Amino acid sequence: MTELAPPDLPAAADAIDLADRVVGSAVRRLAGLDGGPDVHQVLAYEIAHAAAGVATARSLIDYGGKGEVEAKITCAYAADMVHDLASRIYGREDDWGVERDVLANVHAFVTAYRAPAFLASLADQPGPRHLSDDMEMVADTFGSFAQNVIAPHAEHVHRTNDDVPEEIITGMADLGAFGLSVPSAYGGYSEGGDEEYIAMVAATEALSTASLGIGGSLITRPEILTRALVKGGTEEQKQTWLPRLASAEVMPAVAVTEPDYGSDVAGIKVNATPAEGPNGEDGWVINGVKTWCTFGARADALTLLARSDPDRSKTHRGLSLFIVPKPRGDSHGFDLRQEIDGTATGGRMEGRPIDTIGYRGMHSYEISLEDWWVPAENQIGGPEGLGKGFYYQMAGFENGRLQTAARAVGVMQAAYDEALEYAENRTVFGESILDYQLIRAKLGRIAVLTQAGRQFSYAVATLMAKGQGAMEASMVKAYVCKAAEWVTREAMQIHGGMGYAEEYPVSRLFVDARVLSIFEGADETLCLKVIARQLIAASRQSS
C-alpha cells in the first residue's frame, strides 16, 4: 500500500504564496499591455480564475489548522490549485511574464498532495464546516427544513416544470429565511456583526442541497431588494418595504436584464418617464422589455432598473431603481392590465415564460411593460436616489454573487452525497465501486473542492460584514460555480448509465449546476470587467 504524505501546512502556505506572486506578476504584465483586459481577454480571464483559486486556497489555511482531515483537505486543494495554475501558464510563460520553471520549487509539494492515493483517502472524509454554535444551528435548522419539506417536491417540480409549492414559501417565511438580511429594526433578524452574512450563506447552502430551483434560490430575490433598500432607500421606504419582505408578504422578482443588454447593465433601454397617477399623484410610467426575470409571475413586485434620464450619454448615471407592484400572474404566461383603486391606468404588463433545461420551479420570463405606472415613493432613494439605481442594484448583486456561490456549494454537497451513497451500494465485477481507486480519487477531489468553496464563501461573508470583499464576492462566484460543473459531472459519471436517467437526482443537479456560471453575472463578464480590473487597480495602489 502506498504510504501517504502527512499534511504539511507550512509547505501549503509556501505554495500558496508562490502562486500569489506568480499571479501578481501576471497582473502587472496585463496592466502594462496596451488595451489591458479589454484587448487581452484570454489572459485576463485566465488570471482572474487563477487569482480566485489562490484566494480560495488562502481561505483554507486557518481551516487546515483545526484537525487532521482539515489539514489534508487544505494541502490537497493547494496542490490542485498550483497544478491548475501550471496548466494555464505552460507554453504561455511570456504572456504571464514568468520563467518556465517558476513553479519548480513546489513540484514536490504538488506531487505529494495530488497523488491518487492521497486524494482517494479523502473519498469519505469531507471535513466539518466549523461554524460557530449559532451558525451551526442556522445550518441545521434550514437543512432539516430542506430535507423534510423541499426535497419531497424537488424531483416532481423539475420533471414537470411545476411551480414552487406555496408551502415552501410560507415555511421559509416562518423560519425567517427572507428576513436574514433585514435589520431587526425593520422586522428582520439581522443584528449586524461579523456573522451577518454567514447566516445567509449557511441557510442558502442548506436549502440548495435539496433544490436549487425551489430551495436556495428563493432567498436571492428578496435579498437583492433588501440590500438595495438598506444601501439607498429612504427611511419611509425601509419602514414600508423591509418588514413586508421579511415576512414574505411581498415576494419580489428582479427585472434588470434586457434582450440587448445582459451583463452590459449600463446600456439598458427600458425607460421611466415622470407621469401623474390616476388621482393626480406624482409618479412614473415604465415602458420597455425585460428578460430573464426569474419568479416574475408569482412575484408581488419587480425590482426594476430603468433609464430615468433620457440622455443616454450618462450611461449608468442615468439609471434609477424602482419597486414596481404587480398582481400575481399565471406561471405559464400572463397578461395584466393595471388598476389602481378601481381605476384603470392603461398600463399593461405581459410575461412570456422562457423554458429552461434546469433550474425549474421559479420560471423565468420576458416581461413587456407598457405605460405601467409607479408611484414616486417607489423610486428607491427618492430625489436623492435619481441616477443612483445602478449603484443600489450593484449592492444587491454583490451579495447575490456570494449567495450564488453558496447555492453552488449546496449543489456540490448534494452531488457528493448522492455519488458517495451510490458508490457504497453499487457492485461491479463482484466489488463495491467505492473500493476502486479511480472512484475514490474522484470522490476525494469532489470533497476537497466542495469544502474549499464552502470555506471561501465563509471568508468572503466575513469580509462583506466589514464592508469589504467586493472583488472577493466576484471571485468566489467565479471559482465555485465553475467547480460545481465539474463536481456534478463527475457525480453523474460515478452513477454510470443511471446518472443519465431521471430516476436519480444527480441528473437534476447536473443541469442545475450549468446555470450557475451564467446568472448573477456571467463568468466571462465577471472575470474581464470586474475581477481583472480590480486586480489591476489593487496592483497599482500597492506599487
Short mmCIF file of C-alpha atoms in Angstrom, two decimals, residues 137-393:
data_model
loop_
_atom_site.label_atom_id
_atom_site.label_comp_id
_atom_site.label_asym_id
_atom_site.label_seq_id
_atom_site.Cartn_x
_atom_site.Cartn_y
_atom_site.Cartn_z
CA MET A 137 -27.95 25.94 14.43
CA VAL A 138 -28.90 28.04 11.40
CA ALA A 139 -27.45 25.46 9.02
CA ASP A 140 -29.09 22.55 10.82
CA THR A 141 -32.48 24.27 11.04
CA PHE A 142 -32.59 25.11 7.35
CA GLY A 143 -31.07 21.75 6.46
CA SER A 144 -33.87 19.94 8.28
CA PHE A 145 -36.49 22.05 6.51
CA ALA A 146 -34.80 21.40 3.18
CA GLN A 147 -34.84 17.65 3.57
CA ASN A 148 -38.30 17.39 5.15
CA VAL A 149 -40.23 19.96 3.09
CA ILE A 150 -38.31 20.88 -0.06
CA ALA A 151 -36.71 17.58 -1.06
CA PRO A 152 -40.01 15.67 -1.44
CA HIS A 153 -41.07 18.18 -4.12
CA ALA A 154 -37.76 18.65 -5.91
CA GLU A 155 -37.91 15.89 -8.50
CA HIS A 156 -41.58 16.43 -9.34
CA VAL A 157 -41.11 20.17 -9.90
CA HIS A 158 -38.02 19.54 -12.03
CA ARG A 159 -39.56 16.86 -14.23
CA THR A 160 -42.93 18.57 -14.75
CA ASN A 161 -41.69 22.19 -14.75
CA ASP A 162 -44.20 22.84 -11.98
CA ASP A 163 -44.40 25.88 -9.72
CA VAL A 164 -42.76 26.38 -6.33
CA PRO A 165 -45.26 24.94 -3.82
CA GLU A 166 -46.70 27.65 -1.59
CA GLU A 167 -45.99 25.55 1.49
CA ILE A 168 -42.28 26.02 0.81
CA ILE A 169 -42.61 29.81 0.61
CA THR A 170 -44.70 30.03 3.78
CA GLY A 171 -42.48 27.55 5.56
CA MET A 172 -39.35 29.50 4.70
CA ALA A 173 -41.05 32.70 5.83
CA ASP A 174 -41.91 31.07 9.16
CA LEU A 175 -38.25 30.14 9.57
CA GLY A 176 -37.22 33.74 8.91
CA ALA A 177 -35.41 32.95 5.66
CA PHE A 178 -36.48 36.17 3.97
CA GLY A 179 -35.52 38.32 6.95
CA LEU A 180 -31.95 37.09 7.44
CA SER A 181 -30.51 40.30 5.96
CA VAL A 182 -33.32 42.64 7.04
CA PRO A 183 -32.20 44.72 10.05
CA SER A 184 -34.03 43.80 13.25
CA ALA A 185 -35.31 47.38 13.48
CA TYR A 186 -37.40 46.66 10.38
CA GLY A 187 -38.80 43.28 11.35
CA GLY A 188 -35.89 41.11 10.28
CA TYR A 189 -33.25 39.08 12.03
CA SER A 190 -30.03 40.88 11.15
CA GLU A 191 -28.19 42.30 14.14
CA GLY A 192 -25.04 43.14 12.20
CA GLY A 193 -21.71 41.77 13.36
CA ASP A 194 -19.14 39.55 11.71
CA GLU A 195 -21.60 36.68 11.14
CA GLU A 196 -24.36 38.70 9.50
CA TYR A 197 -23.61 37.36 6.03
CA ILE A 198 -22.58 33.89 7.19
CA ALA A 199 -26.14 33.19 8.35
CA MET A 200 -27.38 33.88 4.82
CA VAL A 201 -24.63 31.71 3.31
CA ALA A 202 -25.29 28.80 5.68
CA ALA A 203 -29.05 28.93 5.11
CA THR A 204 -28.71 29.23 1.34
CA GLU A 205 -26.33 26.28 1.09
CA ALA A 206 -28.57 24.11 3.26
CA LEU A 207 -31.67 24.91 1.19
CA SER A 208 -29.80 24.36 -2.09
CA THR A 209 -28.77 20.83 -1.14
CA ALA A 210 -32.44 19.91 -1.55
CA SER A 211 -33.10 22.00 -4.66
CA LEU A 212 -31.50 24.92 -6.44
CA GLY A 213 -34.75 25.95 -8.13
CA ILE A 214 -37.24 25.73 -5.27
CA GLY A 215 -34.86 25.99 -2.32
CA GLY A 216 -31.82 28.24 -2.02
CA SER A 217 -32.72 30.49 -4.92
CA LEU A 218 -35.94 31.65 -3.29
CA ILE A 219 -33.93 33.78 -0.89
CA THR A 220 -31.99 35.60 -3.58
CA ARG A 221 -34.67 37.89 -4.99
CA PRO A 222 -35.80 39.46 -1.67
CA GLU A 223 -32.15 39.54 -0.62
CA ILE A 224 -31.21 41.73 -3.61
CA LEU A 225 -34.03 44.20 -2.96
CA THR A 226 -33.25 44.21 0.77
CA ARG A 227 -29.62 45.16 0.15
CA ALA A 228 -30.63 47.89 -2.29
CA LEU A 229 -33.07 49.38 0.23
CA VAL A 230 -30.57 49.20 3.08
CA LYS A 231 -27.97 50.97 0.94
CA GLY A 232 -30.08 53.66 -0.67
CA GLY A 233 -33.69 53.57 0.45
CA THR A 234 -35.34 56.45 2.29
CA GLU A 235 -36.42 55.84 5.87
CA GLU A 236 -40.04 55.72 4.74
CA GLN A 237 -39.21 53.14 2.07
CA LYS A 238 -37.37 50.98 4.58
CA GLN A 239 -40.31 51.17 7.00
CA THR A 240 -42.75 50.31 4.22
CA TRP A 241 -40.96 47.51 2.38
CA LEU A 242 -38.43 45.77 4.61
CA PRO A 243 -40.97 44.28 7.07
CA ARG A 244 -43.04 43.04 4.14
CA LEU A 245 -40.00 41.43 2.56
CA ALA A 246 -39.02 39.77 5.84
CA SER A 247 -42.49 38.25 6.29
CA ALA A 248 -42.86 37.26 2.59
CA GLU A 249 -45.97 39.41 2.35
CA VAL A 250 -44.18 40.78 -0.70
CA MET A 251 -42.10 38.38 -2.79
CA PRO A 252 -40.16 40.32 -5.44
CA ALA A 253 -38.53 39.42 -8.73
CA VAL A 254 -35.54 41.21 -10.25
CA ALA A 255 -36.00 42.93 -13.63
CA VAL A 256 -32.64 44.19 -14.87
CA THR A 257 -31.57 42.19 -17.94
CA GLU A 258 -32.94 43.23 -21.34
CA PRO A 259 -32.93 41.44 -24.71
CA ASP A 260 -29.99 43.53 -25.97
CA TYR A 261 -28.33 44.20 -22.61
CA GLY A 262 -27.35 41.37 -20.31
CA SER A 263 -24.15 41.94 -18.38
CA ASP A 264 -23.88 45.39 -20.00
CA VAL A 265 -26.32 46.84 -17.50
CA ALA A 266 -25.26 50.44 -18.10
CA GLY A 267 -26.76 50.36 -21.60
CA ILE A 268 -30.31 49.34 -20.74
CA LYS A 269 -33.20 50.92 -22.65
CA VAL A 270 -36.31 50.41 -20.51
CA ASN A 271 -37.34 53.92 -19.58
CA ALA A 272 -39.15 55.63 -16.75
CA THR A 273 -40.90 58.90 -17.56
CA PRO A 274 -42.47 61.25 -14.98
CA ALA A 275 -46.28 60.99 -15.10
CA GLU A 276 -49.22 61.67 -12.83
CA GLY A 277 -51.21 58.78 -11.44
CA PRO A 278 -54.98 58.29 -11.78
CA ASN A 279 -55.58 60.58 -8.80
CA GLY A 280 -53.03 63.20 -9.74
CA GLU A 281 -50.20 61.73 -7.68
CA ASP A 282 -46.59 62.12 -8.72
CA GLY A 283 -45.11 59.04 -10.32
CA TRP A 284 -43.51 57.40 -13.32
CA VAL A 285 -44.61 55.27 -16.25
CA ILE A 286 -42.39 52.37 -17.26
CA ASN A 287 -42.05 51.26 -20.88
CA GLY A 288 -39.87 48.57 -22.44
CA VAL A 289 -38.93 44.90 -22.26
CA LYS A 290 -37.05 42.99 -19.58
CA THR A 291 -35.93 39.39 -19.91
CA TRP A 292 -34.70 36.56 -17.70
CA CYS A 293 -36.93 37.85 -14.95
CA THR A 294 -37.00 34.82 -12.66
CA PHE A 295 -40.10 34.37 -10.48
CA GLY A 296 -41.79 37.14 -12.45
CA ALA A 297 -45.27 35.60 -12.47
CA ARG A 298 -45.55 34.72 -8.77
CA ALA A 299 -43.83 37.92 -7.65
CA ASP A 300 -45.80 40.69 -5.98
CA ALA A 301 -43.37 43.35 -7.19
CA LEU A 302 -40.45 43.82 -9.56
CA THR A 303 -37.13 45.34 -8.52
CA LEU A 304 -36.74 47.15 -11.83
CA LEU A 305 -33.80 49.18 -13.13
CA ALA A 306 -34.83 51.78 -15.70
CA ARG A 307 -33.43 54.79 -17.50
CA SER A 308 -34.91 57.82 -15.72
CA ASP A 309 -32.74 60.31 -17.62
CA PRO A 310 -33.31 60.29 -21.41
CA ASP A 311 -29.71 61.43 -22.01
CA ARG A 312 -28.13 58.07 -22.92
CA SER A 313 -24.65 59.57 -22.79
CA LYS A 314 -24.97 59.40 -19.00
CA THR A 315 -24.96 55.56 -19.28
CA HIS A 316 -25.19 54.06 -15.76
CA ARG A 317 -25.54 57.51 -14.17
CA GLY A 318 -28.92 57.89 -15.84
CA LEU A 319 -30.47 54.83 -14.22
CA SER A 320 -32.81 54.66 -11.25
CA LEU A 321 -34.21 51.70 -9.32
CA PHE A 322 -37.93 51.18 -8.82
CA ILE A 323 -40.17 48.89 -6.80
CA VAL A 324 -42.94 48.04 -9.26
CA PRO A 325 -46.01 46.43 -7.64
CA LYS A 326 -47.95 43.92 -9.73
CA PRO A 327 -50.67 41.29 -9.32
CA ARG A 328 -49.60 37.66 -9.34
CA GLY A 329 -49.83 36.08 -12.77
CA ASP A 330 -50.18 32.63 -14.28
CA SER A 331 -46.83 30.81 -14.39
CA HIS A 332 -47.49 29.67 -17.98
CA GLY A 333 -47.72 33.28 -19.15
CA PHE A 334 -49.60 36.36 -18.05
CA ASP A 335 -51.18 39.50 -19.46
CA LEU A 336 -52.00 42.01 -16.73
CA ARG A 337 -53.95 45.29 -17.01
CA GLN A 338 -53.21 47.81 -14.29
CA GLU A 339 -55.88 49.12 -11.97
CA ILE A 340 -55.29 51.43 -9.01
CA ASP A 341 -58.14 51.89 -6.52
CA GLY A 342 -60.51 50.50 -9.14
CA THR A 343 -59.35 52.92 -11.82
CA ALA A 344 -57.73 51.58 -14.97
CA THR A 345 -54.44 53.35 -15.72
CA GLY A 346 -53.99 51.98 -19.24
CA GLY A 347 -50.88 50.16 -18.06
CA ARG A 348 -50.14 46.67 -19.33
CA MET A 349 -47.62 44.02 -18.31
CA GLU A 350 -47.20 40.86 -20.35
CA GLY A 351 -45.00 37.92 -19.36
CA ARG A 352 -43.79 35.17 -21.69
CA PRO A 353 -42.20 32.16 -20.00
CA ILE A 354 -38.73 31.03 -21.11
CA ASP A 355 -38.37 27.26 -20.89
CA THR A 356 -35.04 26.07 -19.47
CA ILE A 357 -33.24 22.73 -19.20
CA GLY A 358 -32.90 23.06 -15.44
CA TYR A 359 -33.36 25.45 -12.53
CA ARG A 360 -37.09 24.87 -12.71
CA GLY A 361 -39.92 25.90 -10.42
CA MET A 362 -39.48 29.66 -10.21
CA HIS A 363 -39.67 30.09 -14.02
CA SER A 364 -38.06 32.92 -15.98
CA TYR A 365 -39.87 35.38 -18.20
CA GLU A 366 -39.58 38.04 -20.83
CA ILE A 367 -41.72 40.85 -19.49
CA SER A 368 -43.08 43.68 -21.60
CA LEU A 369 -44.26 46.84 -19.83
CA GLU A 370 -46.45 49.43 -21.50
CA ASP A 371 -47.29 52.62 -19.60
CA TRP A 372 -47.12 50.78 -16.26
CA TRP A 373 -47.48 53.46 -13.61
CA VAL A 374 -45.37 53.51 -10.43
CA PRO A 375 -45.83 56.00 -7.59
CA ALA A 376 -42.95 58.40 -6.94
CA GLU A 377 -42.38 56.98 -3.47
CA ASN A 378 -41.40 53.65 -5.09
CA GLN A 379 -38.31 55.12 -6.73
CA ILE A 380 -35.59 53.95 -4.36
CA GLY A 381 -33.82 56.81 -2.65
CA GLY A 382 -36.33 59.45 -3.69
CA PRO A 383 -34.94 62.59 -5.36
CA GLU A 384 -31.50 61.85 -3.87
CA GLY A 385 -31.59 58.41 -5.48
CA LEU A 386 -32.21 59.58 -9.03
CA GLY A 387 -29.39 58.36 -11.24
CA LYS A 388 -28.05 56.09 -8.50
CA GLY A 389 -30.05 52.99 -9.32
CA PHE A 390 -27.05 51.23 -10.85
CA TYR A 391 -25.14 51.51 -7.58
CA TYR A 392 -28.09 50.34 -5.48
CA GLN A 393 -28.57 47.39 -7.82
#
